[in-house]
XYZ file of C-alpha atoms in Angstrom:
355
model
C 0.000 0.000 0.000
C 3.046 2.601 0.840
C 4.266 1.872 -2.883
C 0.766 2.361 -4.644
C 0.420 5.698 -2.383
C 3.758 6.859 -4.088
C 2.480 5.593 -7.825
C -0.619 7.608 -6.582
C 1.101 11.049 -5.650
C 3.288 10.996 -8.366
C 0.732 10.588 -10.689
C -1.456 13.197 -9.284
C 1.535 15.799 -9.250
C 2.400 14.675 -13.187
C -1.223 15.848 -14.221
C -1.001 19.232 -13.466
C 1.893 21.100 -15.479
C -0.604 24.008 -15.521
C 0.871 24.695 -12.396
C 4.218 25.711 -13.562
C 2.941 27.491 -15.944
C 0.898 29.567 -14.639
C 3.385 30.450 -12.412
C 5.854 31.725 -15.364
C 2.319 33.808 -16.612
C 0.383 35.189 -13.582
C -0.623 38.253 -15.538
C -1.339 36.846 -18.537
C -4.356 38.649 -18.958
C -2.825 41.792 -18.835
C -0.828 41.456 -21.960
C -0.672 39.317 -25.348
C 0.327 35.706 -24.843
C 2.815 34.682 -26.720
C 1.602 30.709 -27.153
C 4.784 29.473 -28.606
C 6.801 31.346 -26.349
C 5.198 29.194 -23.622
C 5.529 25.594 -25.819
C 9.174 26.299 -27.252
C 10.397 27.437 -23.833
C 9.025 24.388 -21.775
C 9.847 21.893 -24.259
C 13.562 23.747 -25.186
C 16.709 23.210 -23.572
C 18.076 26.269 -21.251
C 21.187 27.038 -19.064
C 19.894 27.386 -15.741
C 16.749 25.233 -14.199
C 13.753 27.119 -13.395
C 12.086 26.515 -10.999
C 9.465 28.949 -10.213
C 8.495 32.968 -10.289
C 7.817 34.465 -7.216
C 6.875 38.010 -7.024
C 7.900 38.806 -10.878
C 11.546 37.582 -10.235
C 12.625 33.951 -11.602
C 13.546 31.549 -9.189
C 16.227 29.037 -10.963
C 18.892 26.953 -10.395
C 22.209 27.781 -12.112
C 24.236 25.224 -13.884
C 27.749 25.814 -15.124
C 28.898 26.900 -18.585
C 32.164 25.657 -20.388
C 32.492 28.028 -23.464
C 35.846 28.647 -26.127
C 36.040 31.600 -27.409
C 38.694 33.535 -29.081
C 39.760 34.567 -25.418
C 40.371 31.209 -24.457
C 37.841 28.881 -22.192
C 35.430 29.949 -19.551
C 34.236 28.811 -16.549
C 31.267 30.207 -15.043
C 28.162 29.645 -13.922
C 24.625 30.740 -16.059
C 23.288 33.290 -13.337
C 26.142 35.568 -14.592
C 24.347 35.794 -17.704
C 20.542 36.327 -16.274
C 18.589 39.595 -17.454
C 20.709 39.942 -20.593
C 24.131 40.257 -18.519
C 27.307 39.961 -20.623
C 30.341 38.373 -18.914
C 34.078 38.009 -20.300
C 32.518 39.011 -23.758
C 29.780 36.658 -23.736
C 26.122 36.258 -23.298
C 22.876 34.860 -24.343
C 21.346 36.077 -27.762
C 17.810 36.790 -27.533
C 16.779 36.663 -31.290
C 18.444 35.003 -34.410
C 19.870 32.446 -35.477
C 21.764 31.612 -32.050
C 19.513 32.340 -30.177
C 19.298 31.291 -26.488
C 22.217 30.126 -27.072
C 25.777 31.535 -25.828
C 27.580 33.640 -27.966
C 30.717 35.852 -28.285
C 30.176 39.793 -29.251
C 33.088 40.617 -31.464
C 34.489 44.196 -32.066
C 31.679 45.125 -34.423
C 28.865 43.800 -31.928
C 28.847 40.328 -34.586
C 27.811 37.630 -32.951
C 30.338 34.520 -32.810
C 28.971 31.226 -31.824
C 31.836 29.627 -29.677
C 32.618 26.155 -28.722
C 30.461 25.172 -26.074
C 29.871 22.329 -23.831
C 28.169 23.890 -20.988
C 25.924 21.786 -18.453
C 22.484 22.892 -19.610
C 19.045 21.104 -17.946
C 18.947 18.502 -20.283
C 22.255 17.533 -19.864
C 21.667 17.835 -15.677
C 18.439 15.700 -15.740
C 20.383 12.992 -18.327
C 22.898 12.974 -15.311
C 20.378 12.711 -12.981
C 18.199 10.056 -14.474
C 21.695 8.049 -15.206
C 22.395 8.395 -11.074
C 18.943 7.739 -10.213
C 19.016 4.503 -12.507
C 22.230 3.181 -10.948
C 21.153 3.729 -7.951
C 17.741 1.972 -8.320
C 19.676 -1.333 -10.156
C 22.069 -1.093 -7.010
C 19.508 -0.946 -4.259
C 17.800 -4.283 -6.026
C 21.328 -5.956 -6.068
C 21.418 -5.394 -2.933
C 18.480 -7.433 -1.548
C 19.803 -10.237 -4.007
C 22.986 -10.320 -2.337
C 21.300 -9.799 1.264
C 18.973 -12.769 0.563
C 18.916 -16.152 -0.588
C 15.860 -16.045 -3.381
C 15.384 -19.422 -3.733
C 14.808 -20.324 -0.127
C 13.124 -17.030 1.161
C 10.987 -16.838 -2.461
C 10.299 -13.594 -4.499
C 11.207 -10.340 -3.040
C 8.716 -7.910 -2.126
C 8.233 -4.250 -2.415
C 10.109 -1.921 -4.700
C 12.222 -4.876 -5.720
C 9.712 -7.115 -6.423
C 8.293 -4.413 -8.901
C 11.758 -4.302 -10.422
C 12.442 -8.209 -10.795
C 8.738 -8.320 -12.759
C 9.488 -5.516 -14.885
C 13.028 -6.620 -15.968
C 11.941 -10.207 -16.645
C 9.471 -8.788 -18.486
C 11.343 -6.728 -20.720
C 14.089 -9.690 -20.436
C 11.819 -12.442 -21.033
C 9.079 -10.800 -23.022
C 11.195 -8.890 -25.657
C 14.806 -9.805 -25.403
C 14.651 -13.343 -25.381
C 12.167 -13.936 -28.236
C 13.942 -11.338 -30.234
C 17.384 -11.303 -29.951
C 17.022 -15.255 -29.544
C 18.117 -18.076 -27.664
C 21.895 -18.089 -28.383
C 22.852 -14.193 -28.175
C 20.196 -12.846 -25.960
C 22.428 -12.522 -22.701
C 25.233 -10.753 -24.660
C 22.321 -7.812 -25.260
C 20.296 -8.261 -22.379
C 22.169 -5.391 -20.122
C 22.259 -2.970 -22.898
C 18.582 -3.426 -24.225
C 17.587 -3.499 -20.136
C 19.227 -0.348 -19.972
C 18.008 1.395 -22.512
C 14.507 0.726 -21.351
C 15.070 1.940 -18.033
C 17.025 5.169 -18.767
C 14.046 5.853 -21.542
C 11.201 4.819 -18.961
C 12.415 6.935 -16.215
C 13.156 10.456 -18.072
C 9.515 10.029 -19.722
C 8.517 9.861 -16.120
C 10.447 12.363 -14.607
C 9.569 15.003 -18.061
C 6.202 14.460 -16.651
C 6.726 15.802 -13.172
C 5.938 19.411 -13.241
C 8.387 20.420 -10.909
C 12.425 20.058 -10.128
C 14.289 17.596 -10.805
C 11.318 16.758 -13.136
C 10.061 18.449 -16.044
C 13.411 18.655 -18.611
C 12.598 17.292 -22.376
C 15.253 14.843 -22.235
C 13.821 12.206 -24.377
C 11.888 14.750 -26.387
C 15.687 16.101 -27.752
C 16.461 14.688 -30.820
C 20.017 14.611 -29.941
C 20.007 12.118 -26.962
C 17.549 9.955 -29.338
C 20.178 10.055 -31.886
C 22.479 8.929 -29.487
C 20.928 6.013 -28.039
C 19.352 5.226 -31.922
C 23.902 5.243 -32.389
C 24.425 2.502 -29.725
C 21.611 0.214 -30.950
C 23.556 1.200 -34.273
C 26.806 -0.103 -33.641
C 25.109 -2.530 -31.322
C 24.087 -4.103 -34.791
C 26.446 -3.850 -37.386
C 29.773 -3.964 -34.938
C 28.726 -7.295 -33.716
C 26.692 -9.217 -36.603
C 27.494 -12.091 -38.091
C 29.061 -12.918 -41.692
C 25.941 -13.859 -43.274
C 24.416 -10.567 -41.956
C 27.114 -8.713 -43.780
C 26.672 -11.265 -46.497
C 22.973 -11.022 -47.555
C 24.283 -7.047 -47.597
C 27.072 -6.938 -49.898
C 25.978 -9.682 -52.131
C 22.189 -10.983 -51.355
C 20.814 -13.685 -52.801
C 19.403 -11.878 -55.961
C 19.691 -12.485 -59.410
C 23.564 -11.301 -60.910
C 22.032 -8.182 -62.488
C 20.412 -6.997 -59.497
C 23.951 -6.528 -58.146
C 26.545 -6.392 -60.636
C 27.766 -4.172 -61.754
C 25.197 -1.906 -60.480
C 24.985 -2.086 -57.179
C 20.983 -1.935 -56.773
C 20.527 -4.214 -54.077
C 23.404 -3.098 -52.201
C 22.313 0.068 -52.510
C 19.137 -0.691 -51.041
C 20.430 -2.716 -48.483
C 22.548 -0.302 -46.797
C 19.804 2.152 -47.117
C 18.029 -0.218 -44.871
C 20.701 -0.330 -42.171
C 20.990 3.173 -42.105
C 17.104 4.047 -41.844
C 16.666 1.542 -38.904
C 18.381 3.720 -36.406
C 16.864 6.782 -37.596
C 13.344 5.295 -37.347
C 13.994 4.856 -33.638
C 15.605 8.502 -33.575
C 12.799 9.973 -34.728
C 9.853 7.849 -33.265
C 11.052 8.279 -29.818
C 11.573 12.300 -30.431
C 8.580 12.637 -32.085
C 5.735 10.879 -29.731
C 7.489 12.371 -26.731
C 7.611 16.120 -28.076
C 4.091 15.467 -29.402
C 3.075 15.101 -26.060
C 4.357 17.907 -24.189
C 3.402 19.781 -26.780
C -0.285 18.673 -26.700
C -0.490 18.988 -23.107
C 1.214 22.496 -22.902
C -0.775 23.749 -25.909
C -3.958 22.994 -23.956
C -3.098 24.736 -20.960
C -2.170 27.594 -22.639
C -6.178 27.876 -24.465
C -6.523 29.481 -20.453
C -4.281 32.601 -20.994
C -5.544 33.052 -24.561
C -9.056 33.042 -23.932
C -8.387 35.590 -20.897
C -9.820 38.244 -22.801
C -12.993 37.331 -23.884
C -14.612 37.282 -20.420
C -15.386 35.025 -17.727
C -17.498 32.921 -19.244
C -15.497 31.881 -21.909
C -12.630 31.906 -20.142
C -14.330 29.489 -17.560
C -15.710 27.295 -19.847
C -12.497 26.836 -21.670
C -10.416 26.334 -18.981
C -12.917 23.758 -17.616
C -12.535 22.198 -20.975
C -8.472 22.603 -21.499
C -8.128 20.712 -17.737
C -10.192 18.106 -18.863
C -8.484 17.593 -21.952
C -5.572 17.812 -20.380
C -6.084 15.481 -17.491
C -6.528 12.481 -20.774
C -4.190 13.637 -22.423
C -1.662 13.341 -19.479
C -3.213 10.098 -18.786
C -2.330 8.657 -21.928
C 1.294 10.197 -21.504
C 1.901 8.357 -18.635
C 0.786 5.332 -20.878
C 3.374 6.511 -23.697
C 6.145 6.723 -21.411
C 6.235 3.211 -20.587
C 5.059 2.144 -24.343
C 7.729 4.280 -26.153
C 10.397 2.658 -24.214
C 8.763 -0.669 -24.624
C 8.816 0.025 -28.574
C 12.561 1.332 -28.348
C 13.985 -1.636 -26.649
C 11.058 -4.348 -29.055
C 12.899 -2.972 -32.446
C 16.336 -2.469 -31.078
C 16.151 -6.008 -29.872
C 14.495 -7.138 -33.051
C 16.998 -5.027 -35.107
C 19.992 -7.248 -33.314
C 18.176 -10.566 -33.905
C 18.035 -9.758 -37.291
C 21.991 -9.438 -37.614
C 22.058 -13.026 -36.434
C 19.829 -14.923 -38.117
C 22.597 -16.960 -39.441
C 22.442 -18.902 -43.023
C 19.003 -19.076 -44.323
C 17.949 -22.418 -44.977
């Protein structure tokens, strides 16, 4: 009961972003709301983590910046660059093409896009999601070591949860996949990936710190993990994986001495990982986007009175509360799917001959 009180609370906090929001636009009905002001700046990366406003001034946490300019590096941390501060020739561009990004002003007032590697939220709640998850694995090991399953039975608790959901993913999807002969090589990546995925669509779903960063919603730590399920593939396949590549079982013209089916082939290996790049980045943007579109119908409809205003917001919560519903339904699916065609994507590379 403890456990489903926690599932409870955490589900109740996770279906009201509206609350951060309107917290970033209490006087929304004062001026002209900017709607994708609101969407791009919840769903976009930044260089400190906000956490609330209180009385018109931003409460956020800074993280640290690692920039190269033509000075040299730069160590700092992002409050030095709040409210449009420059410091050691470098701040945050408002508008064009680098914008919200750091930049360097040169002698003309240009600006330079340096080399930059700073610790923005993303990168902090990809840190924090990787600690959490070790730390989670760790605290299960521990019971294992601390008890002897096979005499005292299954464990109970947070790591009986665990143990059903990793031999389900192990079991359910790795097993049949990857198959019988290879499946333990892949089992602790493919078990990882669905972790790390499951837990940042969880904790992008907590309105409030250390929740709420798009980590899985940025195409570039998809690309990354879509890269490891890459050369998860192709580094470790088999000959006739390579074979029914370079030289398939075609007729002569299909291959030589046009390459067609080569062609086509290696298109193939090449489109796998993107389709996981982009599926995962896609359904998880979607989502925030759907959910913080309809909380901001509130603020636009401020203007045309009470009543409409009411009603809509009344409408927006309800929409809302579904459509956070199914999110929290999508964050376990999408890594489900992830680690499913990853694992599929590595049987496939050892099939062996064909009969």
């Amino acid at each position: 009961m403890r456990w489903l009180r926690c599932i409870l609370t955490l589900i109740l906090f996770s279906l009201s972003p509206s609350l951060c929001v309107a917290d970033e636009h209490p006087d929304a009905g004062g001026e002209e709301v900017d709607v994708g002001e609101i969407l791009f700046g919840h769903v976009g990366d930044s260089y400190g983590w906000h956490i609330t406003e209180w009385n018109g001034r931003h409460i956020s946490i800074p993280l640290p910046c690692i920039v190269r300019s033509s000075t040299g590096w730069h160590f700092f941390m992002s409050s030095a660059l709040d409210q449009g501060h420059i410091y050691e020739g470098l701040g945050i561009a408002g508008e064009g093409r680098y914008e919200s990004k750091i930049v360097e002003y040169g002698p003309g007032g240009e600006q330079i896009r340096p080399f930059d590697i700073s610790i923005t939220k993303n990168v902090a709640s990809l840190m924090f999601t990787a600690v959490l998850l070790i730390v989670i694995v760790l605290s299960v090991a521990r019971w294992y070591k601390r008890h002897d399953a096979a005499k005292e039975g299954a464990p109970e608790g947070f790591a009986g949860l665990m143990e059903l959901m990793i031999m389900m993913v192990n079991d359910e999807i790795i097993r049949p996949s990857v198959g019988e002969k290879h499946y333990r090589k892949y089992s602790p990546y493919l078990l990882t990936a669905f972790f790390f995925i499951f837990l940042c669509n969880l904790l992008g779903l907590v309105p409030f710190f250390p929740g709420g960063a798009n980590v899985t919603g940025n195409i570039a730590v998809t690309m990354m993990m879509a890269l490891f399920t890459f050369i998860a593939i192709n580094l470790f396949a088999d000959k006739h994986y390579w074979k029914e590549i370079l030289w398939p079982d075609v007729p002569l013209f299909l291959k030589f001495p046009i390459p067609i089916m080569q062609t086509i082939e290696l298109f193939g290996v090449i489109s796998k990982p993107f389709s996981l790049m982009v599926r995962l980045f896609a359904n998880i943007m979607a989502g925030h986007m759907m959910v913080l579109g309809l909380v901001s119908v509130i603020f636009v409809t401020v203007k045309l009175g009470p009543v409409i205003n009411g009603s809509m917001t009344v409408i927006a919560m309800l929409f809302g509360l579904v459509i956070n519903c199914l999110e929290l339904l999508v964050a376990f699916i999408q890594a489900y799917v992830f680690t499913m065609l990853s694992a599929v994507f590595i049987g496939m590379a050892h099939q062996g001959e064909h009969s």
